[in-house]
PDB file of C-alpha atoms in Angstrom:
ATOM      1  CA  MET A   5     126.400  -3.345  55.337  1.00 63.00           C
ATOM      2  CA  LEU A   6     125.804  -0.010  57.016  1.00 71.00           C
ATOM      3  CA  GLU A   7     127.797   0.684  60.147  1.00 78.00           C
ATOM      4  CA  ALA A   8     127.247   3.803  62.204  1.00 83.00           C
ATOM      5  CA  LYS A   9     129.747   5.795  64.203  1.00 89.00           C
ATOM      6  CA  ALA A  10     128.165   8.395  66.455  1.00 92.00           C
ATOM      7  CA  MET A  11     130.295  11.433  67.158  1.00 92.00           C
ATOM      8  CA  ILE A  12     129.000  12.487  70.554  1.00 91.00           C
ATOM      9  CA  ARG A  13     129.701  15.633  72.570  1.00 92.00           C
ATOM     10  CA  LYS A  14     128.874  14.217  76.000  1.00 92.00           C
ATOM     11  CA  GLN A  15     129.877  10.807  77.335  1.00 95.00           C
ATOM     12  CA  GLU A  16     126.376  10.219  78.720  1.00 94.00           C
ATOM     13  CA  GLN A  17     125.115  10.063  75.109  1.00 93.00           C
ATOM     14  CA  ALA A  18     127.174   6.922  74.407  1.00 95.00           C
ATOM     15  CA  GLU A  19     124.818   4.387  75.974  1.00 96.00           C
ATOM     16  CA  HIS A  20     121.917   5.294  73.684  1.00 94.00           C
ATOM     17  CA  PHE A  21     123.966   4.879  70.505  1.00 92.00           C
ATOM     18  CA  GLU A  22     125.778   1.760  71.679  1.00 94.00           C
ATOM     19  CA  LYS A  23     122.407   0.099  72.415  1.00 94.00           C
ATOM     20  CA  ILE A  24     121.474   0.470  68.747  1.00 91.00           C
ATOM     21  CA  GLY A  25     124.819  -0.897  67.587  1.00 91.00           C
ATOM     22  CA  ALA A  26     126.736   2.278  66.811  1.00 92.00           C
ATOM     23  CA  GLU A  27     130.349   2.838  67.711  1.00 92.00           C
ATOM     24  CA  THR A  28     130.752   6.097  69.625  1.00 94.00           C
ATOM     25  CA  VAL A  29     133.566   8.605  69.651  1.00 93.00           C
ATOM     26  CA  LEU A  30     133.705  11.680  71.874  1.00 94.00           C
ATOM     27  CA  VAL A  31     134.236  14.894  69.873  1.00 95.00           C
ATOM     28  CA  ASP A  32     134.822  18.439  71.087  1.00 95.00           C
ATOM     29  CA  LEU A  33     133.277  20.815  68.540  1.00 94.00           C
ATOM     30  CA  GLU A  34     134.907  23.687  70.406  1.00 94.00           C
ATOM     31  CA  GLY A  35     138.337  22.105  69.895  1.00 93.00           C
ATOM     32  CA  GLU A  36     140.602  21.721  66.900  1.00 95.00           C
ATOM     33  CA  VAL A  37     139.562  20.602  63.418  1.00 96.00           C
ATOM     34  CA  ASN A  38     142.202  17.855  63.475  1.00 95.00           C
ATOM     35  CA  ASP A  39     140.513  16.243  66.483  1.00 92.00           C
ATOM     36  CA  ILE A  40     137.345  15.937  64.429  1.00 95.00           C
ATOM     37  CA  VAL A  41     139.390  14.586  61.495  1.00 96.00           C
ATOM     38  CA  LYS A  42     140.572  11.729  63.733  1.00 93.00           C
ATOM     39  CA  ALA A  43     136.973  10.959  64.688  1.00 92.00           C
ATOM     40  CA  ALA A  44     135.960  10.919  61.007  1.00 91.00           C
ATOM     41  CA  ASP A  45     138.547   8.272  60.157  1.00 86.00           C
ATOM     42  CA  ASP A  46     137.101   5.568  57.904  1.00 88.00           C
ATOM     43  CA  VAL A  47     133.632   7.077  57.487  1.00 92.00           C
ATOM     44  CA  ASP A  48     131.842   7.494  54.167  1.00 93.00           C
ATOM     45  CA  ALA A  49     129.342  10.121  55.290  1.00 93.00           C
ATOM     46  CA  ILE A  50     128.708  12.570  58.093  1.00 93.00           C
ATOM     47  CA  VAL A  51     125.234  13.672  59.133  1.00 92.00           C
ATOM     48  CA  PHE A  52     125.680  16.823  61.217  1.00 89.00           C
ATOM     49  CA  THR A  53     122.910  17.189  63.797  1.00 88.00           C
ATOM     50  CA  ALA A  54     124.701  18.987  66.633  1.00 88.00           C
ATOM     51  CA  GLY A  55     123.221  22.046  68.252  1.00 84.00           C
ATOM     52  CA  SER A  56     123.948  24.008  71.381  1.00 83.00           C
ATOM     53  CA  GLY A  57     120.418  23.588  72.698  1.00 80.00           C
ATOM     54  CA  PRO A  58     117.745  26.026  73.823  1.00 77.00           C
ATOM     55  CA  LYS A  59     119.234  26.764  77.243  1.00 83.00           C
ATOM     56  CA  THR A  60     122.537  28.206  76.032  1.00 86.00           C
ATOM     57  CA  GLY A  61     123.348  31.795  75.209  1.00 85.00           C
ATOM     58  CA  PRO A  62     124.257  33.377  71.873  1.00 84.00           C
ATOM     59  CA  ASP A  63     127.989  32.739  72.389  1.00 87.00           C
ATOM     60  CA  LYS A  64     127.542  28.963  72.750  1.00 89.00           C
ATOM     61  CA  THR A  65     125.050  28.932  69.871  1.00 85.00           C
ATOM     62  CA  MET A  66     127.624  30.519  67.560  1.00 87.00           C
ATOM     63  CA  MET A  67     130.365  28.237  68.882  1.00 90.00           C
ATOM     64  CA  ILE A  68     128.463  24.993  68.234  1.00 90.00           C
ATOM     65  CA  ASP A  69     125.829  25.718  65.584  1.00 87.00           C
ATOM     66  CA  LEU A  70     128.141  27.784  63.369  1.00 87.00           C
ATOM     67  CA  ASP A  71     131.802  27.206  64.272  1.00 92.00           C
ATOM     68  CA  GLY A  72     131.252  23.537  65.138  1.00 92.00           C
ATOM     69  CA  ALA A  73     129.457  22.956  61.848  1.00 91.00           C
ATOM     70  CA  ILE A  74     132.200  24.673  59.850  1.00 93.00           C
ATOM     71  CA  LYS A  75     134.928  22.733  61.680  1.00 96.00           C
ATOM     72  CA  THR A  76     133.101  19.491  60.946  1.00 94.00           C
ATOM     73  CA  ILE A  77     132.809  20.402  57.254  1.00 94.00           C
ATOM     74  CA  GLN A  78     136.546  21.180  57.173  1.00 96.00           C
ATOM     75  CA  ALA A  79     137.298  17.906  58.968  1.00 96.00           C
ATOM     76  CA  ALA A  80     135.159  15.983  56.478  1.00 96.00           C
ATOM     77  CA  GLU A  81     137.135  17.500  53.609  1.00 96.00           C
ATOM     78  CA  LYS A  82     140.477  16.668  55.263  1.00 96.00           C
ATOM     79  CA  ALA A  83     139.339  13.104  56.015  1.00 95.00           C
ATOM     80  CA  ASN A  84     138.078  12.638  52.430  1.00 96.00           C
ATOM     81  CA  VAL A  85     134.535  11.933  53.598  1.00 95.00           C
ATOM     82  CA  LYS A  86     132.409  11.424  50.480  1.00 94.00           C
ATOM     83  CA  ARG A  87     129.117  12.893  51.720  1.00 93.00           C
ATOM     84  CA  PHE A  88     128.157  15.552  54.232  1.00 93.00           C
ATOM     85  CA  ILE A  89     124.546  16.100  55.230  1.00 89.00           C
ATOM     86  CA  MET A  90     123.676  19.170  57.280  1.00 85.00           C
ATOM     87  CA  ILE A  91     120.544  18.953  59.415  1.00 84.00           C
ATOM     88  CA  SER A  92     119.619  22.590  59.798  1.00 73.00           C
ATOM     89  CA  SER A  93     116.502  24.537  60.671  1.00 72.00           C
ATOM     90  CA  TYR A  94     113.163  24.881  58.968  1.00 69.00           C
ATOM     91  CA  ASP A  95     113.947  28.426  57.774  1.00 70.00           C
ATOM     92  CA  THR A  96     117.313  30.133  57.664  1.00 68.00           C
ATOM     93  CA  THR A  97     116.580  32.822  55.106  1.00 68.00           C
ATOM     94  CA  ARG A  98     117.483  36.453  55.646  1.00 68.00           C
ATOM     95  CA  LYS A  99     113.778  37.170  56.160  1.00 73.00           C
ATOM     96  CA  ALA A 100     113.698  34.574  58.959  1.00 68.00           C
ATOM     97  CA  ILE A 101     116.690  36.274  60.579  1.00 68.00           C
ATOM     98  CA  GLN A 102     114.948  39.658  60.462  1.00 71.00           C
ATOM     99  CA  GLU A 103     111.720  38.230  61.892  1.00 75.00           C
ATOM    100  CA  ALA A 104     113.315  36.100  64.623  1.00 71.00           C
ATOM    101  CA  SER A 105     112.872  37.041  68.251  1.00 72.00           C
ATOM    102  CA  GLU A 106     115.907  38.452  70.033  1.00 76.00           C
ATOM    103  CA  SER A 107     116.542  35.162  71.816  1.00 75.00           C
ATOM    104  CA  PHE A 108     116.086  33.025  68.662  1.00 73.00           C
ATOM    105  CA  ALA A 109     118.027  35.257  66.240  1.00 71.00           C
ATOM    106  CA  PRO A 110     121.528  33.915  67.094  1.00 69.00           C
ATOM    107  CA  TYR A 111     120.345  30.387  66.276  1.00 69.00           C
ATOM    108  CA  VAL A 112     118.876  31.409  62.909  1.00 71.00           C
ATOM    109  CA  VAL A 113     121.999  33.437  62.046  1.00 71.00           C
ATOM    110  CA  ALA A 114     124.294  30.528  62.972  1.00 74.00           C
ATOM    111  CA  LYS A 115     122.289  28.045  60.908  1.00 72.00           C
ATOM    112  CA  HIS A 116     122.060  30.473  57.970  1.00 68.00           C
ATOM    113  CA  TYR A 117     125.833  30.886  57.710  1.00 72.00           C
ATOM    114  CA  ALA A 118     126.588  27.223  58.448  1.00 77.00           C
ATOM    115  CA  ASP A 119     124.240  26.260  55.607  1.00 74.00           C
ATOM    116  CA  GLU A 120     126.176  28.438  53.189  1.00 78.00           C
TER     117      GLU A 120
END
């Protein structure tokens, strides 16, 4: 039987996931890797879908979309999670970085390096 645990970044996200039967755990992607390890306890797979959102600046984009992704990958390794699925962007190639608008470039760069 499949059971879902939603690692959420904001408490107001809990209600949505709890309505569909998922356990929720609040995670700070700006915090320590070991905090994410605790949240990943007893999970077989992580599907990483977090993003800073379109209304944040480049600093928050790098902090969540790149650093948060890397911390979650490290946490998955420490917690012996068997599978890690990264939901990224439609195009994170170097060409996409070069062609991205100034406001979109930090997002593409973050996703490019997180994907590697």
